[in-house]
Each structure stands twice: as structure tokens, then as C-alpha cells.
Short mmCIF file of C-alpha atoms in Angstrom, two decimals:
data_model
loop_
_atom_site.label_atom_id
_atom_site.label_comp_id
_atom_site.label_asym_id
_atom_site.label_seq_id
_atom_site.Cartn_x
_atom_site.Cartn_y
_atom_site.Cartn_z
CA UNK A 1105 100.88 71.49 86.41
CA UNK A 1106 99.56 74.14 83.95
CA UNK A 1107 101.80 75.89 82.02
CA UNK A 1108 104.86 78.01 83.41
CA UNK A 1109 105.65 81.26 80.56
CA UNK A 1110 109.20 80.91 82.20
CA UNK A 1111 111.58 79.03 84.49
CA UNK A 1112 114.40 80.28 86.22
CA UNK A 1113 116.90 77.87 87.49
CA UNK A 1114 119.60 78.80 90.53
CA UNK A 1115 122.09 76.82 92.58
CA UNK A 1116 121.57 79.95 95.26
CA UNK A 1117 117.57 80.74 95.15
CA UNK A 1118 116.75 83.37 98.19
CA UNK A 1119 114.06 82.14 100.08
CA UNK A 1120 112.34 82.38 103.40
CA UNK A 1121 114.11 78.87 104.33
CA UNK A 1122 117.08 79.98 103.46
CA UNK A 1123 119.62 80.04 100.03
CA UNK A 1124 118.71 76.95 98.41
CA UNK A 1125 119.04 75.74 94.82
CA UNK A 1126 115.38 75.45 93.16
CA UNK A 1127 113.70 75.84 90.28
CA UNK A 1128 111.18 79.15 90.18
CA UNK A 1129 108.24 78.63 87.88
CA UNK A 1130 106.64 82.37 86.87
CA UNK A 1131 102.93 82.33 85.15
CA UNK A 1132 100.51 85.59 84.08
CA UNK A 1133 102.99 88.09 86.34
CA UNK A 1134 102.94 85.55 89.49
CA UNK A 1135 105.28 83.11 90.98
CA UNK A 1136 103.66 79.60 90.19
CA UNK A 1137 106.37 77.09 91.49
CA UNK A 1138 109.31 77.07 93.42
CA UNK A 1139 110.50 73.51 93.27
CA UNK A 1140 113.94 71.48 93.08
CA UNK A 1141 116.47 73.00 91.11
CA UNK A 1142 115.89 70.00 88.80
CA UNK A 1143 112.58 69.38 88.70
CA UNK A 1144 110.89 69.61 84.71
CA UNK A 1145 108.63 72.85 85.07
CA UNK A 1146 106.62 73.10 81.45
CA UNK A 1147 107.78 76.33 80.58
CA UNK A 1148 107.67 77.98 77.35
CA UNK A 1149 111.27 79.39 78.36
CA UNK A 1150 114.06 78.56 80.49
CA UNK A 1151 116.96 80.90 81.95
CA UNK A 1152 119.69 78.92 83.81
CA UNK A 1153 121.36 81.31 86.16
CA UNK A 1154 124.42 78.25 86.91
CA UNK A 1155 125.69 79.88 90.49
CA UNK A 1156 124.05 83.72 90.09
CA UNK A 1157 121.64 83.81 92.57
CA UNK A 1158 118.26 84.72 92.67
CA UNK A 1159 116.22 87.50 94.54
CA UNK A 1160 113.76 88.80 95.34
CA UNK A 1161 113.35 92.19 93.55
CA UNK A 1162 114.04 95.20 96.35
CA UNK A 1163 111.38 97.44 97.92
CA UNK A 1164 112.77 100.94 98.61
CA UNK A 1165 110.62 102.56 101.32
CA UNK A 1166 112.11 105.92 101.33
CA UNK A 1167 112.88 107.50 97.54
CA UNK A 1168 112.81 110.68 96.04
CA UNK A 1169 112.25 110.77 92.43
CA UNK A 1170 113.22 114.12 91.22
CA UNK A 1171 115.44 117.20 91.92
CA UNK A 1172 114.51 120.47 92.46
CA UNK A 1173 112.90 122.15 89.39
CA UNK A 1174 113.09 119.04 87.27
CA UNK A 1175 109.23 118.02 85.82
CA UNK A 1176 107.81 114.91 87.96
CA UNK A 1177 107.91 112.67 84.77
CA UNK A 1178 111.08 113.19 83.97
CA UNK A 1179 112.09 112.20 87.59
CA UNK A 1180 110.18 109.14 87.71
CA UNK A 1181 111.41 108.21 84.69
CA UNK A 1182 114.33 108.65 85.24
CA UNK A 1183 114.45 106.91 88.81
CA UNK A 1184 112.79 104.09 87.04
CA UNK A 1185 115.87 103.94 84.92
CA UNK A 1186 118.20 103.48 88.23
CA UNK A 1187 116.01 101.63 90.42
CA UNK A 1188 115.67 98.48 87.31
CA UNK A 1189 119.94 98.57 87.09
CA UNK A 1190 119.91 97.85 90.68
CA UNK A 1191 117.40 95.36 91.03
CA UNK A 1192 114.94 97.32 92.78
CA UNK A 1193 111.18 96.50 91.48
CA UNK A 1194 109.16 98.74 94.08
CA UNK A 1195 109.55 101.97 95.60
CA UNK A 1196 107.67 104.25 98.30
CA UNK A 1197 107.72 107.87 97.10
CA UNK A 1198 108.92 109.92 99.83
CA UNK A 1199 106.25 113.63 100.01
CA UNK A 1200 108.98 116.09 99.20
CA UNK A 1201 108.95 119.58 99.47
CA UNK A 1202 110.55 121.13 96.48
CA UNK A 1203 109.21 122.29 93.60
CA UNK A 1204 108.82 120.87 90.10
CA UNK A 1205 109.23 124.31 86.61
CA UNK A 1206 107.69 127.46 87.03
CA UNK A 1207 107.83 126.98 91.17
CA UNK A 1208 104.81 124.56 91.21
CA UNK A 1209 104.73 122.78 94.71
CA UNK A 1210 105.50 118.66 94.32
CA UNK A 1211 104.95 117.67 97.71
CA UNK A 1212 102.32 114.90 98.24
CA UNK A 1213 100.18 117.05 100.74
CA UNK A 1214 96.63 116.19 99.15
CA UNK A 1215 94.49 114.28 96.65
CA UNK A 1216 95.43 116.67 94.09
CA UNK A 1217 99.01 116.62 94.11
CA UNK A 1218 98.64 112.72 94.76
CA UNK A 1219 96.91 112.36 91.22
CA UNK A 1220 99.83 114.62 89.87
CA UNK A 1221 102.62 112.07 91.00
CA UNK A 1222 100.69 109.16 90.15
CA UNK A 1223 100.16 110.57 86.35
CA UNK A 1224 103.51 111.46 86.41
CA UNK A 1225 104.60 107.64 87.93
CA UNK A 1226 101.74 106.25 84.79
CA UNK A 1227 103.78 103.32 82.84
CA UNK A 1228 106.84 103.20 84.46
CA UNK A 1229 108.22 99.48 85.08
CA UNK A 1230 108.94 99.72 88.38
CA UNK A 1231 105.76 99.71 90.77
CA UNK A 1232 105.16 102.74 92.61
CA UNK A 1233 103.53 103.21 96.31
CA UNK A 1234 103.04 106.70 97.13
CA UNK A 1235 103.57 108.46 100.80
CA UNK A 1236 101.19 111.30 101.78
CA UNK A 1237 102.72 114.36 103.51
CA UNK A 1238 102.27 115.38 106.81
CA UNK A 1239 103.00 119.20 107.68
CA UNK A 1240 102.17 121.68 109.97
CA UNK A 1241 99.05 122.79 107.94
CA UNK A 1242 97.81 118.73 107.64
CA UNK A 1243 94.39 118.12 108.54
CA UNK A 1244 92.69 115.10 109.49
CA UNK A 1245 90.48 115.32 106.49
CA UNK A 1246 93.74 115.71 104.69
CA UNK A 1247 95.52 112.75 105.58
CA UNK A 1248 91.21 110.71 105.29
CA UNK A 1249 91.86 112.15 101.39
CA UNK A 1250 95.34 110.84 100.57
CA UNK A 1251 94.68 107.66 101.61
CA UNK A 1252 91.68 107.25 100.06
CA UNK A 1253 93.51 108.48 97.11
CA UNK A 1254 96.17 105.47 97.53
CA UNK A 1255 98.54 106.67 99.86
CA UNK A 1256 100.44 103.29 101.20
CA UNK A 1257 101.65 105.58 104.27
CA UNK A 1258 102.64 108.95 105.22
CA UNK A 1259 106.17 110.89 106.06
CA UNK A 1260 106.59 113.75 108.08
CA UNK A 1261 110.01 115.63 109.47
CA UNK A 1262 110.76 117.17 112.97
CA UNK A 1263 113.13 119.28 111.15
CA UNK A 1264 114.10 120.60 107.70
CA UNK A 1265 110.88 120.37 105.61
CA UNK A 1266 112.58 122.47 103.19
CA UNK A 1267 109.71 124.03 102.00
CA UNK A 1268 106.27 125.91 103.03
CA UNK A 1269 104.04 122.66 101.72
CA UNK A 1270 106.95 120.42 103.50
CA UNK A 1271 107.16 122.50 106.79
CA UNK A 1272 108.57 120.31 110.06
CA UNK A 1273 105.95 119.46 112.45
CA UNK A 1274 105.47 120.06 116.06
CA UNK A 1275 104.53 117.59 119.08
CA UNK A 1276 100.92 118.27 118.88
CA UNK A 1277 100.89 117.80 115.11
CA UNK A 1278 102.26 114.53 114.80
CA UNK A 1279 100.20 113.22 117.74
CA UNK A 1280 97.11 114.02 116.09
CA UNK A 1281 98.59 112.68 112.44
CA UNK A 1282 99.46 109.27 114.34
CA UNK A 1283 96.75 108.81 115.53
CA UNK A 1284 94.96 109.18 112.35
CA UNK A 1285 97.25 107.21 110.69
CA UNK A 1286 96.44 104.34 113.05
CA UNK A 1287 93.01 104.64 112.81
CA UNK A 1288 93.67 103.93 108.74
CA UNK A 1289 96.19 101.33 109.49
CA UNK A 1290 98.55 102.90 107.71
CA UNK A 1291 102.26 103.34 108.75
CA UNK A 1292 104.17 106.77 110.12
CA UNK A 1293 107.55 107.14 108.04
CA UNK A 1294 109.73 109.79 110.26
CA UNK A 1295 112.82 111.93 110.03
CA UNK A 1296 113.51 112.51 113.34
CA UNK A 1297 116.29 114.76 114.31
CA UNK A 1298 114.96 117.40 116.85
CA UNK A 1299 115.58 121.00 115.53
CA UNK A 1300 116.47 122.50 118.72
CA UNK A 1301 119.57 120.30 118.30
CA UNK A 1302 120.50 121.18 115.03
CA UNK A 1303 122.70 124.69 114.25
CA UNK A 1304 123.43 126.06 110.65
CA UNK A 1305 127.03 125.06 109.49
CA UNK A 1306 129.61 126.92 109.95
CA UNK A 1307 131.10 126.32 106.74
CA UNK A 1308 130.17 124.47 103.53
CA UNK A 1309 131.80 121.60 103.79
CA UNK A 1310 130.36 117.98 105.16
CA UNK A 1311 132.93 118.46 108.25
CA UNK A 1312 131.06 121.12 109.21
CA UNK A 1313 127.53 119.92 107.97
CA UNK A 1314 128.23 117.23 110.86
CA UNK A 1315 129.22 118.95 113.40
CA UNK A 1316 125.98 121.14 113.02
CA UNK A 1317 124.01 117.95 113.03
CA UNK A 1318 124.81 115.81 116.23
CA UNK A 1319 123.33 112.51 117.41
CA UNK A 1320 121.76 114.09 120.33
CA UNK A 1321 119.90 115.69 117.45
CA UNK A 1322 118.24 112.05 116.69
CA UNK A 1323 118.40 111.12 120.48
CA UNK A 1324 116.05 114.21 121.38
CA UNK A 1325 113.56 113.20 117.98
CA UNK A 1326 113.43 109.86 118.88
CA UNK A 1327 111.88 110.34 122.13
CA UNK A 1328 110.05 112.59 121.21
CA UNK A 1329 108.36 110.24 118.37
CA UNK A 1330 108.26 107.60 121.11
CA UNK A 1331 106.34 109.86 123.56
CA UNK A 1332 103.54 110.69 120.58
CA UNK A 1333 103.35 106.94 119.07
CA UNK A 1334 102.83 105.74 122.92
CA UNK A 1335 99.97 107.70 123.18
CA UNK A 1336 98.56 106.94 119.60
CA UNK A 1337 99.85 103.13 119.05
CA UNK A 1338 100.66 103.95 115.42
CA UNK A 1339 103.24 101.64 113.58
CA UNK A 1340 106.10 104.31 113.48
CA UNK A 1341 109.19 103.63 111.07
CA UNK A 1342 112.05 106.40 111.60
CA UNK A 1343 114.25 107.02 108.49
CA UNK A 1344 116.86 107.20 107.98
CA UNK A 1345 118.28 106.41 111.38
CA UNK A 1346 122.02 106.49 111.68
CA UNK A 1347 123.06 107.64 115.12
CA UNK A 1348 123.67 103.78 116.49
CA UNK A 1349 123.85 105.47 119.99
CA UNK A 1350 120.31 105.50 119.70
CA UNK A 1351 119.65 102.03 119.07
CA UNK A 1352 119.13 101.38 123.16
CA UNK A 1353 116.52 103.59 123.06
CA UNK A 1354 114.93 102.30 119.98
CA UNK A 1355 114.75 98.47 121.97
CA UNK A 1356 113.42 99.92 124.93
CA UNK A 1357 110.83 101.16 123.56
CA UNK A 1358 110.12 97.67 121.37
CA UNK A 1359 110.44 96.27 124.79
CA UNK A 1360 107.54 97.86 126.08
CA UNK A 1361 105.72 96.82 123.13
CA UNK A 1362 106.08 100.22 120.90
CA UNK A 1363 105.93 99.50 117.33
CA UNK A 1364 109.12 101.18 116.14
CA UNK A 1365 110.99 100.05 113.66
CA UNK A 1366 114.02 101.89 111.90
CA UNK A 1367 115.50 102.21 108.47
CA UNK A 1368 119.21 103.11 107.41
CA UNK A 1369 121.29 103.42 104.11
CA UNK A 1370 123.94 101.86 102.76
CA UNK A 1371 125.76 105.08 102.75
CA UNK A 1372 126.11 104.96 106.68
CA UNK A 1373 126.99 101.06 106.85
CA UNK A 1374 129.64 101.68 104.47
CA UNK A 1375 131.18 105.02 104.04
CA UNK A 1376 132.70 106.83 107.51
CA UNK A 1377 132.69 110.76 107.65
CA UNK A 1378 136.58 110.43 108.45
CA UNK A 1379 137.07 108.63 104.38
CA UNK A 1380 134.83 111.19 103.11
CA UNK A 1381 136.64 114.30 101.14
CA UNK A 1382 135.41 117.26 102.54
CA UNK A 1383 134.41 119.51 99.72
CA UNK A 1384 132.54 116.87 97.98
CA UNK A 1385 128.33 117.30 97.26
CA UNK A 1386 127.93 113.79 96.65
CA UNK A 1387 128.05 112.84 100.36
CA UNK A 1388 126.36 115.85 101.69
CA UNK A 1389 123.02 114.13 103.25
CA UNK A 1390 120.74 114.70 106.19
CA UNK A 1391 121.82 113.15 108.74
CA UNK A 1392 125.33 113.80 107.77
CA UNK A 1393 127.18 110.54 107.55
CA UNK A 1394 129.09 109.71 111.10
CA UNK A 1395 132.15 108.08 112.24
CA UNK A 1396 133.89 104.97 111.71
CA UNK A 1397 132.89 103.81 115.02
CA UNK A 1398 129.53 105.00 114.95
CA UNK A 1399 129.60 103.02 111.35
CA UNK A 1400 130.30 99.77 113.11
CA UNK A 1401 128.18 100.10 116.41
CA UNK A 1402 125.14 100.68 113.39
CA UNK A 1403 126.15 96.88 111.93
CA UNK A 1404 125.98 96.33 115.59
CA UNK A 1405 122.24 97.14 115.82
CA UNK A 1406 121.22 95.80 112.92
CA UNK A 1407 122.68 92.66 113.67
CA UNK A 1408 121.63 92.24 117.22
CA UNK A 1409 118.67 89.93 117.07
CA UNK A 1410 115.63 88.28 115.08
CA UNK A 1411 114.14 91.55 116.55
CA UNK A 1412 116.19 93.90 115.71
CA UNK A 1413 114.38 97.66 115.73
CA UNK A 1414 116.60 98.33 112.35
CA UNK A 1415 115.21 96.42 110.06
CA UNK A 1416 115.02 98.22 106.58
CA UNK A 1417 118.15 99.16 104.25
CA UNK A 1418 117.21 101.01 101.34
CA UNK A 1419 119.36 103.65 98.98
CA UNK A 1420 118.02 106.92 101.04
CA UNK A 1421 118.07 108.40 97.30
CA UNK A 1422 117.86 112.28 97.12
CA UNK A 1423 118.40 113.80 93.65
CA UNK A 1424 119.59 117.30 93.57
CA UNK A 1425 119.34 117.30 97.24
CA UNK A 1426 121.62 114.85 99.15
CA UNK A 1427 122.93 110.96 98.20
CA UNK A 1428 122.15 110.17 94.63
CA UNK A 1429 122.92 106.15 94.26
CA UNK A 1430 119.63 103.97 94.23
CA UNK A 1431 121.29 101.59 91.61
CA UNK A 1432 123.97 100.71 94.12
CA UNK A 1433 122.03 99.58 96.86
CA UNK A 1434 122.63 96.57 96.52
CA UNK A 1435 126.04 96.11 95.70
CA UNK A 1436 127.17 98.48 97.80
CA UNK A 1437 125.51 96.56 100.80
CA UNK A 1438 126.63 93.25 99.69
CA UNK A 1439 130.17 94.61 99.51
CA UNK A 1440 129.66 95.46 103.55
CA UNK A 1441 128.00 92.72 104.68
CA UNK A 1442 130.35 89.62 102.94
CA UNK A 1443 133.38 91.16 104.82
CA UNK A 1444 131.67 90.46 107.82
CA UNK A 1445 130.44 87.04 106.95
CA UNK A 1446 126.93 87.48 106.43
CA UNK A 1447 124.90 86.08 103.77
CA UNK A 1448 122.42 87.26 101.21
CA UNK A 1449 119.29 85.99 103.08
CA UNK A 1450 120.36 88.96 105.56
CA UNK A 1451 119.95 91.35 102.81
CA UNK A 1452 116.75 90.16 101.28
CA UNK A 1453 115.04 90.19 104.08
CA UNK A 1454 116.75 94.19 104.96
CA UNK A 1455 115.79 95.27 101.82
CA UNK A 1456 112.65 93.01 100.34
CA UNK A 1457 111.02 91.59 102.98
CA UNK A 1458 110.50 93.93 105.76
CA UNK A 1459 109.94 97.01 103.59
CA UNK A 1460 107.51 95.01 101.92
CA UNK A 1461 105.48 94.23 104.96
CA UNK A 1462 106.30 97.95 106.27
CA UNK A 1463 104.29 99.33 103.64
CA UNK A 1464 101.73 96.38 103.36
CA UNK A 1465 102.56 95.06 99.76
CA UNK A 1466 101.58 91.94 100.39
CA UNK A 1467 102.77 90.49 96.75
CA UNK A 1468 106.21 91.48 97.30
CA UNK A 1469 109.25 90.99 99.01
CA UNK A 1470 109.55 86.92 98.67
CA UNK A 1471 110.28 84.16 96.34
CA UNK A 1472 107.39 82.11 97.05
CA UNK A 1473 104.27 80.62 95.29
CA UNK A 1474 101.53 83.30 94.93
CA UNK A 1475 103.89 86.27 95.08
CA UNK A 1476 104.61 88.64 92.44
CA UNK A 1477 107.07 87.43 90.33
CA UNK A 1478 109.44 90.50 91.02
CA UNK A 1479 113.15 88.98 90.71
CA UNK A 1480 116.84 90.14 90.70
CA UNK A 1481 119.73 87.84 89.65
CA UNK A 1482 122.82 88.94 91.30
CA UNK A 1483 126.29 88.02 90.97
CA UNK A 1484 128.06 88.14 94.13
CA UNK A 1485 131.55 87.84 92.95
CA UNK A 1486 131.56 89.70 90.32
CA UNK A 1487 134.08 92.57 90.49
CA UNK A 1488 131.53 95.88 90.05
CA UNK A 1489 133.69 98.99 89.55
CA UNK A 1490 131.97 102.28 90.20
CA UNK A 1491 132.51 104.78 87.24
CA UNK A 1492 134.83 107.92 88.41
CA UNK A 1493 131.99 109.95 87.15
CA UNK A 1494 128.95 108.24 88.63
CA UNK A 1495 127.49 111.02 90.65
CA UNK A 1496 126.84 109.64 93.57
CA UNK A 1497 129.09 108.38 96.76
CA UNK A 1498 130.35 105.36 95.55
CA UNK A 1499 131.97 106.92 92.51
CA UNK A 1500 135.30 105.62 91.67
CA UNK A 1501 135.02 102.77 94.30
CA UNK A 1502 135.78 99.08 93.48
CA UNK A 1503 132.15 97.48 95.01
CA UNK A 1504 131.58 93.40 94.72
CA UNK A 1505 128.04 92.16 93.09
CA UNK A 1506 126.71 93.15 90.31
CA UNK A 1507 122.71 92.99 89.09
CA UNK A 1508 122.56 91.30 85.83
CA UNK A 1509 119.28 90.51 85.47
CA UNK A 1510 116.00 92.27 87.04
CA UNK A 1511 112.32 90.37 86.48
CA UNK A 1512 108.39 92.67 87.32
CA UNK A 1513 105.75 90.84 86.99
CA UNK A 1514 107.37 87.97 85.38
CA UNK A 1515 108.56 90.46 82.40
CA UNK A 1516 112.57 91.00 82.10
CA UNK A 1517 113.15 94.72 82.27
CA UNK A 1518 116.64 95.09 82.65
CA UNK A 1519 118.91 94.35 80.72
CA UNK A 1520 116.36 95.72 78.45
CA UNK A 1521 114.90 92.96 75.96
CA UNK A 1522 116.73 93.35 72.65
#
């Protein structure tokens, strides 16, 4: 065997066959090996993990990178920053629709604005796939130039675009932007709660924000988005989706041979509305987090079959805007998902593996030879307590798991190299 630049050795190795000890050989940015935990790999170094296992790195479909007014590079560099603490090596740029100093427009709504993000995104560790916007102003030679640009996708909202470059789209709209999309090959990424369902709070606080935001509110989206993607055939991924009444409708339409799929947060798998304090910004997000027992029936759907419909979990991250916590993904979800006996091939393939092939990164998503050697080692019993003044939802919680080691391209970036 040629040489290995490094080996890293772990009794719990997350693979497609399952958590197995092995030995992963990484050469020129790639995974070379994966072979018995034993097995001599000539490598010029060797990390022995002992029981910490090893995954692979997280793809985040669905992340802002900067809050309103703050310069692009500052946001990517700083969600760089968060996304390496919690193990996640790639990220999909959600469009936006704010605005970055002096009032300049940041949404990804052509080539132009594109280039801006991906100068902005220019030597940052983590890799970056971009999302073009789709608005009410989107043409088809629009959408032809983003993704000949690099756009891995494209995002629009039925409601609360937030902006005039981010406006919500209308029935007509978004069946001419699916099909387009198909015609590219490229995926639909959808916030779908229907604005005829939604009323302004009546007071600031999230009680309120979620009783002004209903789950008929996603019911009514979703079939709408099901009516236009039948017509079109696009591959359609709604997110975030947390109304688990829904999830019936979601596997009908699979049933018929639809290809929706669905995305939720950690944030609605683990924190009910009725434990969250009322005045508090940190847990003020769109959809407004729901019920214990809306909480459970959403484990329910994710957990209901090989073919689930729900099949991403990613951090939902919204600077400035909503739930800030994409460093907690994963221990937050882990925390969750051992109380109810699940293991952490479940949340590799949640959180690598089917965002990877969502947004067609081939190289990612999977410890196996020929993919990029994007890693995580994670300690699943180690106590992880959340700093009281963390700013996101999680702050002053006592989670389980912590990231203490995170591997792109074969090159350790966090903890940072002394």
C-alpha cells in the first residue's frame, strides 16, 4: 500500500455497515483505507482515538452565515469558526434576504451576488455549497445563471422573505422555478408555511409568535409544494419542517412516487414550546418551536422507516434572525436520540449522509475509501455543559457528547494545530 500521511484508529468507526472498530487510512485530502482496527497502515502519523468514535464530518444543508448588517466575510468567518467546534465540515448557504453595511442586498438572487458570497466564503476551512434564490422577480435565465455560477441548489419561501430581493413566491412562480430546477438537476430547498395561515403576533413574546404561526400554516404549504413538484417532478426538500402532523401527508405523497424529502432541527427534537421562557430571543425561530407532543410525534416520523420523508437534521442556524447554535448540532442531537436508544449510525446518516446526497456532494458524507477525508471524533459520554452565556437555545443546558477533534481534507482544523 502506498503511503498513508495519517491513520486514525477507533473502537467505534461510523460506517455505512454499521459502528465498527477500524483503522481509517487518509492520503493527499482523501480517505485511502478503512481497514481492521489493527491492521499496520504506513502512515507518517498515527492518532488513536481508544473508544471516541469516529465520523463522518456533518453537511448542513440549510445555514445562514451572517446577521443583518454584519459584512459577508465577517459572517463566514465567523460561521466557519462554529461550524469546525461542532464537527461540521460542509455547509449549504441558505439565499437570505437581509442586507450586509450601508443597506447592500446579500441575497443570492444572481451571478453577481453569487461571486460576492463566494469571495466572501474564499479560504475558509469549512467547504462551502452555495443556494441560489428564488423570488417573485426570478427568471428562468436567472436561476440558468446561478447555476452556472455554482449554485448546488436553490431556496425559496411561501412566506416571510423578509426582504424585497427575498420576497415569498406565489403558485405560479415556484411551478415555473421547479421546473427549471429539474431541468438542471438541481434540488428545490422550501420553507413552506402558507401565508394565508399565518397572522402577526399579538405580542412579542414566542407564546404568541406560535400561536400566530399554526401547523395548518405548514399543512396548507405543503400541499401546495406537492401540487407544483407533481406537475414539475423536481426533487423538493422542505425545511425546516416541524409540524409532525404533517408527516402523513409528506408519505403520501412519497407513496405516489413524489420526491419529497424533509429536513428538521435539533431545536424542535429537543426543546418543547411549553420549557421555553417566554421573553427569551434565543428561541424565537420560524416555525416557532411546538409542543411537547408535537416534539415526540416528530421523533415519530423520523423514525418510522428506511424511507422515512424526514431525513435531514441540521442546526437551522439564523444569526441575528432566529436560532443561533450550529456548534451544537451535534451534541444536542446525540443528547435526544441516546435517551431513546438510538445509535450514532442514525445520526450520521441524518446529518452526513443524506444532506450530502441532497445536495449532490458526492465526496462527502461517508467514511469510506475514495471519499473526502472530512472527519469528526466525538465523545459520546462526555458530560458537555452549555455556557450560561452561549447565545443560543441550549445555553445553560447540561448536553452529552462533545466534538474533540474535527478533520477537512485530511488536515486537523479544530482543535486548531498548535
Amino acid at each position: 500500500m502506498p503511503q498513508i500521511d495519517t491513520v486514525i484508529r477507533s473502537r467505534r468507526v461510523v460506517t455505512a455497515k454499521g459502528v465498527i472498530p477500524a483503522s481509517v487510512g487518509l492520503r493527499g485530502g482523501r480517505i485511502a483505507a478503512v481497514c481492521d482496527h489493527g491492521a499496520p497502515l504506513p502512515g507518517a502519523a498515527e492518532i488513536d482515538l481508544g473508544g471516541v468514535a469516529l465520523l463522518p464530518g456533518l453537511v448542513d444543508p440549510d445555514v445562514a452565515v451572517h446577521a443583518p448588517g454584519q459584512p459577508l466575510r465577517e459572517g463566514y468567518l465567523e460561521t466557519d469558526a462554529a461550524a469546525v467546534r461542532g464537527g461540521v465540515t460542509s455547509i449549504a448557504v441558505a439565499p437570505g434576504g437581509g442586507t450586509g453595511p450601508r443597506g447592500a442586498p446579500t441575497a443570492i438572487t444572481g451571478e453577481a451576488a453569487l461571486k460576492a458570497h463566494q469571495a466572501a466564503a474564499a479560504g475558509v476551512g469549512v467547504h462551502v455549497a452555495f443556494l441560489g434564490a428564488v423570488t417573485d422577480r426570478s427568471t428562468s435565465a436567472d436561476l440558468a445563471e446561478l447555476r452556472s455560477a455554482g449554485a448546488a441548489g436553490f431556496h425559496c419561501s411561501l412566506s416571510d422573505g423578509g426582504a424585497e430581493s427575498a420576497a415569498p413566491i406565489g403558485d405560479e412562480q415556484l411551478r415555473k422555478a421547479m421546473v427549471e430546477a429539474a431541468a438542471m438537476g438541481a434540488p428545490m430547498l422550501v420553507h413552506a408555511e402558507d401565508p394565508a395561515e399565518l397572522a402577526a403576533p399579538g405580542a412579542p413574546g414566542n407564546g404568541a409568535l406560535l400561536a400566530a404561526r399554526p401547523p395548518r400554516a405548514e399543512r396548507r404549504g405543503l400541499e401546495r409544494v406537492i401540487a407544483a413538484m407533481r406537475v414539475a417532478g423536481t426533487r423538493t426538500h422542505i425545511t425546516p419542517f416541524t409540524a409532525a402532523e404533517c408527516a402523513a401527508l409528506l408519505g403520501a405523497a412519497r407513496s405516489i412516487g413524489a420526491p419529497l424529502t424533509a429536513h428538521t432541527c435539533p431545536h424542535y427534537l429537543c426543546l418543547p414550546a411549553e420549557q421555553v421562557p417566554d421573553d427569551a430571543p434565543a428561541f424565537r425561530c420560524r416555525p416557532p418551536l411546538r409542543s411537547a407532543a408535537n416534539r415526540d410525534a416528530l421523533w415519530s416520523a423520523l423514525l418510522s422507516d428506511s424511507d422515512s420523508a424526514v431525513r435531514t437534521v441540521g442546526s437551522g442556524h439564523r444569526p441575528g434572525t432566529g436560532v443561533s447554535a450550529l456548534s451544537w448540532t451535534l451534541p444536542a442531537l446525540w443528547t435526544a436520540a441516546r435517551r431513546r436508544g438510538l445509535g450514532l449510525d442514525r445520526i450520521a446518516r441524518w446529518t452526513s449522509a443524506e444532506p450530502a446526497a441532497l445536495l449532490g456532494l458526492a465526496g462527502k458524507g461517508r467514511i469510506a475509501p475514495g471519499a473526502d477525508a472530512d472527519l469528526v471524533a466525538f465523545d459520546g459520554d462526555a458530560p458537555h455543559p452549555v455556557p450560561a452565556g452561549d447565545p443560543g437555545p441550549y445555553a445553560g443546558r447540561r448536553l452529552t457528547g462533545r466534538v474533540v477533534g474535527t478533520w477537512i481534507a485530511g488536515r486537523r482544523v479544530f482543535p486548531a494545530p498548535g
